[in-house]
Short mmCIF file of C-alpha atoms in Angstrom, two decimals:
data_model
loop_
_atom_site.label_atom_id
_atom_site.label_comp_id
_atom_site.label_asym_id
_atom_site.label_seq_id
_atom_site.Cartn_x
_atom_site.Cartn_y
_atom_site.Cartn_z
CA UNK A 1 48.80 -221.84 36.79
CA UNK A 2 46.14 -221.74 34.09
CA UNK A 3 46.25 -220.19 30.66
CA UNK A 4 42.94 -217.70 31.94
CA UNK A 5 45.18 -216.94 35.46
CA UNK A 6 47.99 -216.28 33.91
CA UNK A 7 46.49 -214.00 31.17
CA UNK A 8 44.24 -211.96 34.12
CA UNK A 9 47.49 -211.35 36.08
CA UNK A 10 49.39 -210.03 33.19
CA UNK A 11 46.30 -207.72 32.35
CA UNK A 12 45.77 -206.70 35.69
CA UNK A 13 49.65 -205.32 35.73
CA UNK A 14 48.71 -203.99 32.26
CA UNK A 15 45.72 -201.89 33.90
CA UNK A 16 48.09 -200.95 37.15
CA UNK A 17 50.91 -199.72 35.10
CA UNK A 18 48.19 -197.85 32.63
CA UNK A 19 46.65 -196.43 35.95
CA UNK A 20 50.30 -194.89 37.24
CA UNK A 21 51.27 -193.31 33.62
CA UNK A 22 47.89 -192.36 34.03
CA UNK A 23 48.31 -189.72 36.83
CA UNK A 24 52.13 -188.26 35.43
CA UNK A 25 50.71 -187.36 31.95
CA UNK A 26 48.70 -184.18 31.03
CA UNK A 27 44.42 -184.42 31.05
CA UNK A 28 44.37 -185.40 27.58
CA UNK A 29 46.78 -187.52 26.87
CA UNK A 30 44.98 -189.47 30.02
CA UNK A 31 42.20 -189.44 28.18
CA UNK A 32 43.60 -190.67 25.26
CA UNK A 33 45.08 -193.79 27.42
CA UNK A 34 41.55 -194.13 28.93
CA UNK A 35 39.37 -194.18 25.62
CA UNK A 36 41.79 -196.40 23.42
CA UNK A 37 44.06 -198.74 26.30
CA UNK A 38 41.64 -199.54 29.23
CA UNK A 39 38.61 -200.27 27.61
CA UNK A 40 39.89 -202.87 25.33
CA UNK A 41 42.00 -204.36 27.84
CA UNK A 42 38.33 -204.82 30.44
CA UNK A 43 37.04 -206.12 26.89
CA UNK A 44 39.40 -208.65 26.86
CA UNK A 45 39.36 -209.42 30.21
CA UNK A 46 35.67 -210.29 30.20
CA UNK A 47 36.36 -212.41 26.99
CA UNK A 48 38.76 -214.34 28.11
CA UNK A 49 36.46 -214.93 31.68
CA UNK A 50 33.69 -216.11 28.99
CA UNK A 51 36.01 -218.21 26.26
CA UNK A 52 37.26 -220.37 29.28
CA UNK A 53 33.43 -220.56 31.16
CA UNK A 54 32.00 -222.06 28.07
CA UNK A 55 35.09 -224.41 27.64
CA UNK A 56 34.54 -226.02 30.83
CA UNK A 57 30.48 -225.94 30.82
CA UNK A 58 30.84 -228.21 27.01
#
């Protein structure tokens, strides 16, 4: 398995587990987990899709 699998299947359990604590927790502390957790971790997501496109393409 590649390095850019392997690092979108840990951040897609990342994002699943964030999503469950997500619905047990009051509205804003799941707000809180929305604003400063999921964004970042889409962020990286789409950064490590990018860092590994361009690595091939050169």
């Amino acid at each position: 398995m590649s390095k850019l699998k392997l690092s979108l299947l840990i951040s897609t359990f990342i994002l699943c587990g964030l999503i469950l604590v997500d619905y047990s927790v009051y509205t804003d502390l799941s707000l809180y987990i929305k604003g400063f957790l999921i964004v970042p971790l889409i962020t990286y997501i789409a950064y490590l899709v990018t860092k590994f496109k361009n690595k091939k393409a050169s």
